[in-house]
Coordinates of N, CA and C and ligand atoms in Angstrom, one line a residue:
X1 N 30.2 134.1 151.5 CA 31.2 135.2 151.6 C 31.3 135.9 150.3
X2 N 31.3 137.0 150.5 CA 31.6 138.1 148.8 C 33.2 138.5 148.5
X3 N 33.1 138.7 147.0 CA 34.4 138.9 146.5 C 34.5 140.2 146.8
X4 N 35.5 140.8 147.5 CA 36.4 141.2 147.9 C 37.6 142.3 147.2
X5 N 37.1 143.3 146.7 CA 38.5 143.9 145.5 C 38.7 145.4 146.2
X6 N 39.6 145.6 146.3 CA 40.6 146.5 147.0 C 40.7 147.2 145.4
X7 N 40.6 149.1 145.9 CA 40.8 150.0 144.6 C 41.9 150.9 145.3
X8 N 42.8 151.1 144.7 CA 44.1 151.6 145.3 C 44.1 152.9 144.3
X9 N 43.9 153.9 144.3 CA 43.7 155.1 143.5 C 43.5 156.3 143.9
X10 N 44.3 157.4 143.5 CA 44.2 158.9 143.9 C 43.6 159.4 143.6
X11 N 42.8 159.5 142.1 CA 42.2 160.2 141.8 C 40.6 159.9 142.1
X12 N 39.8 160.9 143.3 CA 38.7 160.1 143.8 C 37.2 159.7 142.8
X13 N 37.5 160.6 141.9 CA 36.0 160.7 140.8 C 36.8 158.9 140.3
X14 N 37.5 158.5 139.9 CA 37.8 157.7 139.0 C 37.6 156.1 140.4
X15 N 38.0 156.6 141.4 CA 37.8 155.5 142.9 C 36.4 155.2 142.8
X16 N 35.6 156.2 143.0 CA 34.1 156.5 142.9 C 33.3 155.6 142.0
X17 N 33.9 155.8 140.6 CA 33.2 155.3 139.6 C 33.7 153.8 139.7
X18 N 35.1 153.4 139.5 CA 34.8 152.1 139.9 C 34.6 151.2 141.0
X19 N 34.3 151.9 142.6 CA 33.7 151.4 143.4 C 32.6 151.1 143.0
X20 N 31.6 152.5 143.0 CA 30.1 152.3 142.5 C 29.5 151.1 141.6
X21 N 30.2 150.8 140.2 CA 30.0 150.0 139.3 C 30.0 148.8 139.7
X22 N 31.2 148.3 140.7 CA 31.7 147.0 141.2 C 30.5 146.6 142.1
X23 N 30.1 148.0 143.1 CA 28.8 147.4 144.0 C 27.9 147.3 143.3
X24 N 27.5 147.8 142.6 CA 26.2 147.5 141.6 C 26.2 145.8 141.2
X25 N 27.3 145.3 140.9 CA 27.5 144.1 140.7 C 27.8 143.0 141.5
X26 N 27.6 143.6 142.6 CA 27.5 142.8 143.9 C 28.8 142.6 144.4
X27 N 30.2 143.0 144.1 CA 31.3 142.7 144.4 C 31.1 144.0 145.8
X28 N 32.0 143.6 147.2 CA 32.3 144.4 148.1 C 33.9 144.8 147.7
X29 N 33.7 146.3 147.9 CA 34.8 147.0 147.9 C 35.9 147.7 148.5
X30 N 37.0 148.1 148.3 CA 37.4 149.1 149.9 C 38.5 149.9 149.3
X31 N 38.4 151.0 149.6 CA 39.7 151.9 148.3 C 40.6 152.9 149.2
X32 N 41.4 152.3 148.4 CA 43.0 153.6 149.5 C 43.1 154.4 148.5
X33 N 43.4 155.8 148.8 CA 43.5 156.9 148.1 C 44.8 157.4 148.1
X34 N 46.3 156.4 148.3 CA 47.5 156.8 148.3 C 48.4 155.1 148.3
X35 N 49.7 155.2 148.0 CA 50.1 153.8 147.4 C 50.3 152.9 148.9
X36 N 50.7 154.2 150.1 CA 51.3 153.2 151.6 C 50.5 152.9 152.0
X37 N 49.1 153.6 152.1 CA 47.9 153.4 152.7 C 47.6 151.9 151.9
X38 N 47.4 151.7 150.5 CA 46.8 150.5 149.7 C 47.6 149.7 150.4
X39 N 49.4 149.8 149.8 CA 49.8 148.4 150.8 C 49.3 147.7 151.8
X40 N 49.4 148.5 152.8 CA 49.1 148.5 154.3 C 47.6 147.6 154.2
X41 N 46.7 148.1 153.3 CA 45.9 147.5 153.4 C 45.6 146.1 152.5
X42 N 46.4 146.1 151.9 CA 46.2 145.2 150.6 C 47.2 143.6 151.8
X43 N 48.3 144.2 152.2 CA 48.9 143.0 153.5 C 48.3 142.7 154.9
X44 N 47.1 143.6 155.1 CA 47.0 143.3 156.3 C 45.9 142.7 156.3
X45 N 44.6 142.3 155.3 CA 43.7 141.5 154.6 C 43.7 140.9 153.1
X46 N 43.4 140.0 153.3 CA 42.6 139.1 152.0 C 41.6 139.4 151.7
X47 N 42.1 140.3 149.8 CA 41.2 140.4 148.8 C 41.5 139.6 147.5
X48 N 40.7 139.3 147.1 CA 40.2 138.6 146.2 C 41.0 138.8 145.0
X49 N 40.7 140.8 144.6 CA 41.7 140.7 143.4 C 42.2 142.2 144.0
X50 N 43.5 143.2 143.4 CA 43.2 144.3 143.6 C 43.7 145.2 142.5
X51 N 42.8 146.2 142.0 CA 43.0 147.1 141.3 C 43.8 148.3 141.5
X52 N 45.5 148.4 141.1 CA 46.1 149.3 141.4 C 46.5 150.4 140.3
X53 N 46.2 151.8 140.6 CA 46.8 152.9 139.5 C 48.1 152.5 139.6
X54 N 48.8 153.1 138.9 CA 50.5 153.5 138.8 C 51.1 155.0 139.2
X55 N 50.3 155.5 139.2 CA 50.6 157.1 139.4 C 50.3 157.3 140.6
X56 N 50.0 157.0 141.7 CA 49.7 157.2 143.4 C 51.1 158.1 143.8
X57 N 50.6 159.0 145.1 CA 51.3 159.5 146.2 C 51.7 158.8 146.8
X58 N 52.8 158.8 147.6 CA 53.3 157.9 148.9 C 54.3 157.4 148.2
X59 N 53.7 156.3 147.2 CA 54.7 155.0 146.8 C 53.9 154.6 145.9
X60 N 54.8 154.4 144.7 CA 53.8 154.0 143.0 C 52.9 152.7 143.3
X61 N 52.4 152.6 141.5 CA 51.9 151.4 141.9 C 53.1 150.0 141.7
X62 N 53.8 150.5 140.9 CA 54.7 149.1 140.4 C 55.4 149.0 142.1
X63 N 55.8 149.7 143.1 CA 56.5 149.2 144.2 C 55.4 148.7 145.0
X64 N 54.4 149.4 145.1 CA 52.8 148.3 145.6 C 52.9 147.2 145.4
X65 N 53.1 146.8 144.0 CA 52.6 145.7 143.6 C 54.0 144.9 144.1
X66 N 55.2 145.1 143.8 CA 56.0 144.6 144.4 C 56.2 144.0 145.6
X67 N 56.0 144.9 146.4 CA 55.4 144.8 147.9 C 54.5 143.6 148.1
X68 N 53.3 143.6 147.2 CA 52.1 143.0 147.5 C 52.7 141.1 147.0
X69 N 53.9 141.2 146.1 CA 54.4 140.3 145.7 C 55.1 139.5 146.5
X70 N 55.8 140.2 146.8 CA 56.6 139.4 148.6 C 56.3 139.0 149.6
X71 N 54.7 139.2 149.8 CA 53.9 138.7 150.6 C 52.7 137.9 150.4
X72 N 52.6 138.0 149.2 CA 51.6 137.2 148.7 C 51.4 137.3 146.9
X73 N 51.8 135.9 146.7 CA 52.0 135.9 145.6 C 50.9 135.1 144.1
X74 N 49.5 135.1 145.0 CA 48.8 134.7 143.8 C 47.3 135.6 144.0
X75 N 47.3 136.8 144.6 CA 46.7 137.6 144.0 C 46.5 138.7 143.0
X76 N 45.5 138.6 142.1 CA 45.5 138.9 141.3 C 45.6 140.4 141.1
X77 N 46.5 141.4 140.8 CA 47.0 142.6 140.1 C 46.3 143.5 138.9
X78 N 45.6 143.9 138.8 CA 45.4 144.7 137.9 C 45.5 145.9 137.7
X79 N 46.6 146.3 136.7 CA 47.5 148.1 136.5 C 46.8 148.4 136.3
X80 N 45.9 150.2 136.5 CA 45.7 151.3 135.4 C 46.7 152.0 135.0
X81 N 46.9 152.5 134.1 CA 48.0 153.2 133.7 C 47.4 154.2 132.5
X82 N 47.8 155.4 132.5 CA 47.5 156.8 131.7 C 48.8 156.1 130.5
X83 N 49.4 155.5 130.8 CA 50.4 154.9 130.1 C 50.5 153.8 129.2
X84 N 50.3 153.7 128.1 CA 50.2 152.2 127.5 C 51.7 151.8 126.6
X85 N 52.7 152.3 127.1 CA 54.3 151.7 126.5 C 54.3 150.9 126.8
X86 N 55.4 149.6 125.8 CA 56.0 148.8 126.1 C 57.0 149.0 127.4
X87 N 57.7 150.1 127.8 CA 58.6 150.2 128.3 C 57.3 149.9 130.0
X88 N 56.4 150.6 129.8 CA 55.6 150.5 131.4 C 55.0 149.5 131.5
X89 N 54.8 148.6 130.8 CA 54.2 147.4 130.5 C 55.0 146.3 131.0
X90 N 56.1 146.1 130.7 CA 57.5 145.5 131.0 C 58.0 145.6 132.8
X91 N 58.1 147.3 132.8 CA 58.3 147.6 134.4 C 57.3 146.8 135.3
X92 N 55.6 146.8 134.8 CA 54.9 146.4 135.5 C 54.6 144.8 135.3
X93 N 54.7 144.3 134.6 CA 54.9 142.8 134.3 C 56.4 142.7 135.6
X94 N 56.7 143.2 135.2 CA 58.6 143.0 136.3 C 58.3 142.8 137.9
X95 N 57.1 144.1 137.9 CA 57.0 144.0 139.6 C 55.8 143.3 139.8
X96 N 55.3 142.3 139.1 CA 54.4 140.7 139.5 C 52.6 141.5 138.8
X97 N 52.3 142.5 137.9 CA 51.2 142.5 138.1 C 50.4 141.9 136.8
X98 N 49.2 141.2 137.0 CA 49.3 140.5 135.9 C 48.4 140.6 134.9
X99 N 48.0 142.1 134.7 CA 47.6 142.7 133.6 C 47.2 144.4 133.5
X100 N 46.9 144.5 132.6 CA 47.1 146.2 132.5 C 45.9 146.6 131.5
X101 N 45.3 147.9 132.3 CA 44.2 148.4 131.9 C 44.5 150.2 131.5
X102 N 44.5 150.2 130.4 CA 44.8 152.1 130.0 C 43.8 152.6 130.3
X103 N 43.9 153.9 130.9 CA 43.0 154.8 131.0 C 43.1 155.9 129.8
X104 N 41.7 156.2 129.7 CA 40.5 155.8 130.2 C 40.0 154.8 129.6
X105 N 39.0 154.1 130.4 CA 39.0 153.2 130.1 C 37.1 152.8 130.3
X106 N 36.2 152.0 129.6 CA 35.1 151.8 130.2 C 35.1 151.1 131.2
X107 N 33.5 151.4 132.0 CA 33.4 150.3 133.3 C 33.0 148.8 132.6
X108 N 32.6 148.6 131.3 CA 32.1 147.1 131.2 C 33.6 146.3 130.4
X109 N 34.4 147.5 130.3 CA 35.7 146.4 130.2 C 36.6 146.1 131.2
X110 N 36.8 147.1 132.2 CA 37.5 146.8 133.6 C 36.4 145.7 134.3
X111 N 34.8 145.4 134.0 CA 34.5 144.6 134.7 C 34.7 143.6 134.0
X112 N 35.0 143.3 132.7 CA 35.5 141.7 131.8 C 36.6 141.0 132.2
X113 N 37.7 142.6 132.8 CA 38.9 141.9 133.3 C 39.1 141.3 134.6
X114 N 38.1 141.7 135.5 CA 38.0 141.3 136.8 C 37.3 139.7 136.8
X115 N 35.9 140.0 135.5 CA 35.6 138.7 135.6 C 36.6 137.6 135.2
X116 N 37.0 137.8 134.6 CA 38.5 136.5 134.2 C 39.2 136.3 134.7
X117 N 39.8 137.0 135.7 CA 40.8 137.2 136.9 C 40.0 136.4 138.0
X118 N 38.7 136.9 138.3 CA 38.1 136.3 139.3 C 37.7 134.5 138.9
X119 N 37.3 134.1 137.6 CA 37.5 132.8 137.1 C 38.4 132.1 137.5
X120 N 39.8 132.7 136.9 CA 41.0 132.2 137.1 C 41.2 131.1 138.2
X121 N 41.1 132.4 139.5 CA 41.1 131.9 141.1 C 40.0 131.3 141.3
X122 N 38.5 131.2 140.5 CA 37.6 130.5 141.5 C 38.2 129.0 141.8
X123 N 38.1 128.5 142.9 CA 38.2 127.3 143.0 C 37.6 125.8 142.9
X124 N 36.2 126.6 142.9 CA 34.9 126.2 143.2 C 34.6 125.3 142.0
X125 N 35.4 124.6 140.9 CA 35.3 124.1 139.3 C 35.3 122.5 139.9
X126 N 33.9 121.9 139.1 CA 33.8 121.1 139.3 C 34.6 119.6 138.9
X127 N 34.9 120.1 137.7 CA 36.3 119.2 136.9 C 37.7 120.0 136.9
X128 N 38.2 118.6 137.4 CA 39.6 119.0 137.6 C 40.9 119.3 135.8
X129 N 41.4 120.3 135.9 CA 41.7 120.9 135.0 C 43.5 120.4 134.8
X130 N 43.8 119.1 134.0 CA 45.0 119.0 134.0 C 45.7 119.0 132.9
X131 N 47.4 119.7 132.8 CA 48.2 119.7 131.9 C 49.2 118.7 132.0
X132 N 49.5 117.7 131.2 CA 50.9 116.8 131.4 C 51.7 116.9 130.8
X133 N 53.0 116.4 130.9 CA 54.2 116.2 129.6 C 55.3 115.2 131.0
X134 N 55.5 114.6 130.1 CA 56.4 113.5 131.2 C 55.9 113.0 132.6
X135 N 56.9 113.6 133.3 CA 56.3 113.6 135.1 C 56.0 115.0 135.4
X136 N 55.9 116.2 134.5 CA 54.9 117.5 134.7 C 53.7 117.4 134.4
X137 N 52.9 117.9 135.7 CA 51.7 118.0 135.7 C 51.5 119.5 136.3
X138 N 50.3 119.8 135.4 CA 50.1 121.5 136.0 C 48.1 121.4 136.1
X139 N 48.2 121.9 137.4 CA 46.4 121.5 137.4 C 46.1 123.0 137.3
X140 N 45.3 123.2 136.5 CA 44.7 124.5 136.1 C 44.0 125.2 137.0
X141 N 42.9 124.6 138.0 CA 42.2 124.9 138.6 C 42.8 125.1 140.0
X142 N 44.0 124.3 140.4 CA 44.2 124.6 141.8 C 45.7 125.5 141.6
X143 N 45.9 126.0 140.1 CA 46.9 126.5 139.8 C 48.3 126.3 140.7
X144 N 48.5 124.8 140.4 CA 49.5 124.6 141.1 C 50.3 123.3 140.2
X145 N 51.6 123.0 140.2 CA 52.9 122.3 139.1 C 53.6 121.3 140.0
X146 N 53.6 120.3 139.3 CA 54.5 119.6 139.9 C 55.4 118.6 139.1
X147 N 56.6 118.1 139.5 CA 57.4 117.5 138.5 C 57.9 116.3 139.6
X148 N 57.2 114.8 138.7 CA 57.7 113.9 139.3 C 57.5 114.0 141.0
X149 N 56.3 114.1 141.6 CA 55.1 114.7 142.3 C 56.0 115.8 143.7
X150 N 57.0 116.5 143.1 CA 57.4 117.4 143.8 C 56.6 118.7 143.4
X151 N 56.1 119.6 144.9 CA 55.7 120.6 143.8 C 56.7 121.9 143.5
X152 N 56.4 122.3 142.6 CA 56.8 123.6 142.4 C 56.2 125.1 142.3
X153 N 56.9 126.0 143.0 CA 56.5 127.1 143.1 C 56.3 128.2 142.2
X154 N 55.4 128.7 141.6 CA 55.6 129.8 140.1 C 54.9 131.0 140.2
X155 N 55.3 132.0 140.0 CA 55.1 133.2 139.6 C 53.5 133.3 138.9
X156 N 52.9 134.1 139.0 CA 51.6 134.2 137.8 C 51.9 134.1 136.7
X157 N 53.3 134.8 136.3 CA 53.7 135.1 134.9 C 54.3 133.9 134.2
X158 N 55.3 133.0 135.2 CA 55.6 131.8 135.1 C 54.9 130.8 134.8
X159 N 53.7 131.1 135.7 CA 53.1 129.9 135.2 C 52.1 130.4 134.1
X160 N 51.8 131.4 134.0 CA 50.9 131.4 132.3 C 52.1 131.3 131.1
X161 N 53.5 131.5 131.6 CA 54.3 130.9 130.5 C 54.0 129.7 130.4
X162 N 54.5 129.1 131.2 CA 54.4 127.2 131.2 C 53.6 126.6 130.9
X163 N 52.2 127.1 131.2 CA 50.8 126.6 130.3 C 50.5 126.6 129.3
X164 N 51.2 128.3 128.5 CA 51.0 128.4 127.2 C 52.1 127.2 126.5
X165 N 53.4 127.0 127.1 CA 54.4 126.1 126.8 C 53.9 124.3 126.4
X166 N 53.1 124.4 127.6 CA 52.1 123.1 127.8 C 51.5 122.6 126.7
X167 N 50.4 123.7 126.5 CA 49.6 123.7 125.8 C 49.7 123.4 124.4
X168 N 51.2 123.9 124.1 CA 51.7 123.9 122.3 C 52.6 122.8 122.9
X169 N 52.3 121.8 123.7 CA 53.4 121.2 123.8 C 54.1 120.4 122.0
X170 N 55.5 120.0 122.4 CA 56.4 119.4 121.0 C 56.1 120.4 119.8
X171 N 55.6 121.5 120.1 CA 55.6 122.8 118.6 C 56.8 123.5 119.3
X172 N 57.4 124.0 118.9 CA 58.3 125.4 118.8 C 57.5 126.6 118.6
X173 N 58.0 127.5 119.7 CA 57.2 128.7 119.6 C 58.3 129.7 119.7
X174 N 58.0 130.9 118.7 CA 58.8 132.0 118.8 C 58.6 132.6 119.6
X175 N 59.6 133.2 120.0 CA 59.4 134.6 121.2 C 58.3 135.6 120.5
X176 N 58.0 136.0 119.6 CA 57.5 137.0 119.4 C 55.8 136.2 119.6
X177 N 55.8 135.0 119.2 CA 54.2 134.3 119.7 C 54.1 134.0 121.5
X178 N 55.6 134.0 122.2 CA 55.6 134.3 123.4 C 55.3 135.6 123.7
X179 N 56.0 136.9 123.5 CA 55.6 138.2 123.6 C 54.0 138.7 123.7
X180 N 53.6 137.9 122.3 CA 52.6 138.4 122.1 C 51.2 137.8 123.2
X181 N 51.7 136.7 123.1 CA 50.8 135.9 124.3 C 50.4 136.0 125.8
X182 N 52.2 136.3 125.8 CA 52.1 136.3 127.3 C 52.3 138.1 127.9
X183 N 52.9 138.4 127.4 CA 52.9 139.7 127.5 C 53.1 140.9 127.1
X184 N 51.6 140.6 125.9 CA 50.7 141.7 124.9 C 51.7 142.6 124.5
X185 N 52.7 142.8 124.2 CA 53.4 143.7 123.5 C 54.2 142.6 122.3
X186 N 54.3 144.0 121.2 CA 55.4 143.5 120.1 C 56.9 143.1 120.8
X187 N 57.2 141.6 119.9 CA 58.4 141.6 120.3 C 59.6 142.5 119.3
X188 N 60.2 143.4 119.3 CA 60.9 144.2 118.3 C 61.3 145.2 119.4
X189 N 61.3 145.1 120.6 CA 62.1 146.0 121.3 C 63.8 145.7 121.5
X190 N 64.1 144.4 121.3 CA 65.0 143.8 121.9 C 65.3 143.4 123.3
X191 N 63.8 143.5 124.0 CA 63.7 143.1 125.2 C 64.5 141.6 125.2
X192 N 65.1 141.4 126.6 CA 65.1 140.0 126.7 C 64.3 139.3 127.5
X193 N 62.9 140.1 128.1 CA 62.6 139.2 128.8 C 62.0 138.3 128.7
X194 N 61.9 137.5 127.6 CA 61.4 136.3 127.4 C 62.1 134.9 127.7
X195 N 63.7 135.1 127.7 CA 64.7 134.6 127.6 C 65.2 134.6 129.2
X196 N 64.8 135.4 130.0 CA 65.1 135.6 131.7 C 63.9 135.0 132.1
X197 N 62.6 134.9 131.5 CA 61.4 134.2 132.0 C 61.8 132.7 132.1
X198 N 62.3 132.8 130.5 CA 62.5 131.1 130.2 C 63.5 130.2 131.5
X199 N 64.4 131.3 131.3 CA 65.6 130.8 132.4 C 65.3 130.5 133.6
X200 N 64.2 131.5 134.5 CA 63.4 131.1 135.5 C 62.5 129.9 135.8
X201 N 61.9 129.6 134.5 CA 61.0 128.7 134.5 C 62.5 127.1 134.3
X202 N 63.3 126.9 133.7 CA 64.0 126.5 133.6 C 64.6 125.8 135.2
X203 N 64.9 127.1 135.9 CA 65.6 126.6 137.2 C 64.6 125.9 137.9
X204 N 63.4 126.1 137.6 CA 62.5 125.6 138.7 C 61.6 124.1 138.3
X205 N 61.7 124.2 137.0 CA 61.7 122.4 136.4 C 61.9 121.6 135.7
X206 N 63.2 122.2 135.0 CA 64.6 121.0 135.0 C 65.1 121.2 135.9
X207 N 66.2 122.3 136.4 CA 67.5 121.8 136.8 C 67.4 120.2 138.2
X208 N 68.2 119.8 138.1 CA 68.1 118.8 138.8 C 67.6 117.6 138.4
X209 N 66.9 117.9 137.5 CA 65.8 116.5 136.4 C 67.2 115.9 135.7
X210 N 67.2 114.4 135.3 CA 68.2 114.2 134.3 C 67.9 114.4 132.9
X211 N 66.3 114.6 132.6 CA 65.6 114.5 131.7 C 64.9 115.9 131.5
X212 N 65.7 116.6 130.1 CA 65.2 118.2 130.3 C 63.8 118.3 129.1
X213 N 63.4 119.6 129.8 CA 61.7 119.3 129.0 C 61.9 120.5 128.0
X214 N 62.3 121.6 128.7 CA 62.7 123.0 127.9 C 63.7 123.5 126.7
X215 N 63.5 123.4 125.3 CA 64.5 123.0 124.5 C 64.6 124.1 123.7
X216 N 65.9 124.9 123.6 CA 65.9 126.1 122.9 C 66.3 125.4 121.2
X217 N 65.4 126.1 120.7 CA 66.0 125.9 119.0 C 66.4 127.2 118.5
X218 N 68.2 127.3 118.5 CA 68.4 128.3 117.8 C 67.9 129.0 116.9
X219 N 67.6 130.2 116.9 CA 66.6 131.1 115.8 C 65.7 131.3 115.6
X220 N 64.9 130.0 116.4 CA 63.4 129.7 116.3 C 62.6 129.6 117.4
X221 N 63.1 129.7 118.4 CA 62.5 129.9 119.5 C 62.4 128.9 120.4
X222 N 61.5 128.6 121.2 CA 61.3 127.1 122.4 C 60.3 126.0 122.3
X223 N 60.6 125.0 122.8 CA 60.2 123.8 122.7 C 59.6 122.9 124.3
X224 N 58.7 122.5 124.4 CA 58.8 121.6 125.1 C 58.2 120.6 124.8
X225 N 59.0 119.8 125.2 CA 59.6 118.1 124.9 C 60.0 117.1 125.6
X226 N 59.5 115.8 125.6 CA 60.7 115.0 126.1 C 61.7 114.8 125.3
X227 N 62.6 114.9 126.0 CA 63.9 114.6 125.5 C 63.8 113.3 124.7
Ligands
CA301 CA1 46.8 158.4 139.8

């Protein structure tokens, strides 16, 4: 069976070019030329990954992707955006997508991003890929968390926080090495979203534990730890 990527885009020369390239590379393709039309099609089959503009007719891309969130929540998202602000970056991180490509842009770097995205999800990995800390365990490859062998449910964003958390486990990391990590912008906006991330990830594996893993150090950013 072939991978599968859905092009959700209005403008048809820019549909064209990245259809064309993607077939060339053997990937099968299928492109909506408007945001209700993509939904519609993006929920009513399984693709692989899908490439959404932000500027569409009908319905943007950040409510697409929203959409596409509420019904399925571990395929992979990729914005174009004529836009490269913090502030659209943020909006689109908000409505689940989990990376962003400026236009314009070349075809052998939108195909670098697909290849990583498509890695991500292959399942096909011979060795099993695990993170621990206590009774958390996060298996890389079947991209899936569990604490004290319950599992838990996470976000894309979620969970590439919690890995990066993982991974530096017992260091303290600043928000701004969070920002930068997890969601490629400077931190110096006064955004808080690193602090509503944390709190999410928070509800979903401590609360209820008697033994918390997530440890704020005043001034300095987060921790994970056994207690
Ligand atoms: Ca557009």
């Amino acid at each position: 069976m072939g991978t599968k990527i859905l092009i959700i885009e209005d403008e048809k020369r820019v549909a064209s070019f990245i259809r064309q390239g993607l077939e060339e590379e053997g990937f099968e393709t299928a492109v909506a030329y408007d945001g209700l039309i993509g939904k519609k099609m993006a929920l009513s089959q399984n693709y692989d990954m899908i490439i959404l503009d932000v500027n569409l007719p009908m319905m943007n891309g950040f409510e697409v992707c929203k959409e596409i969130r509420n019904h399925n929540a571990s395929v992979p998202v990729l914005m174009l955006t004529a836009l490269g602000t913090t502030q659209d970056k943020l909006e689109g991180f908000d409505a689940g997508t989990d990376d962003y490509l400026v236009k314009p842009f070349e075809f052998k770097e939108l195909l670098a991003r697909v290849r990583v995205f498509l890695k991500r999800t292959n399942h096909a990995v011979l060795q099993t890929n695990i993170l621990k800390i206590a009774d958390l365990e996060m298996n890389l490859d079947a991209k899936t968390v569990c604490r004290a062998g319950k599992n838990i449910e996470l976000t894309a964003k979620e969970f590439q926080l919690l890995e990066f958390l993982m991974r530096s486990k017992n260091k303290v990391i600043s928000r701004a090495e969070i920002a930068e990590k997890i969601w490629d912008i400077t931190f110096d906006t006064g955004t808080n979203i690193i602090d509503v991330y944390i709190s999410f990830l928070r509800n979903k594996i401590d609360k209820g534990f008697s033994s918390k893993l997530i440890h704020t150090h005043v001034g300095m950013g987060y921790i994970l730890k056994e207690s």
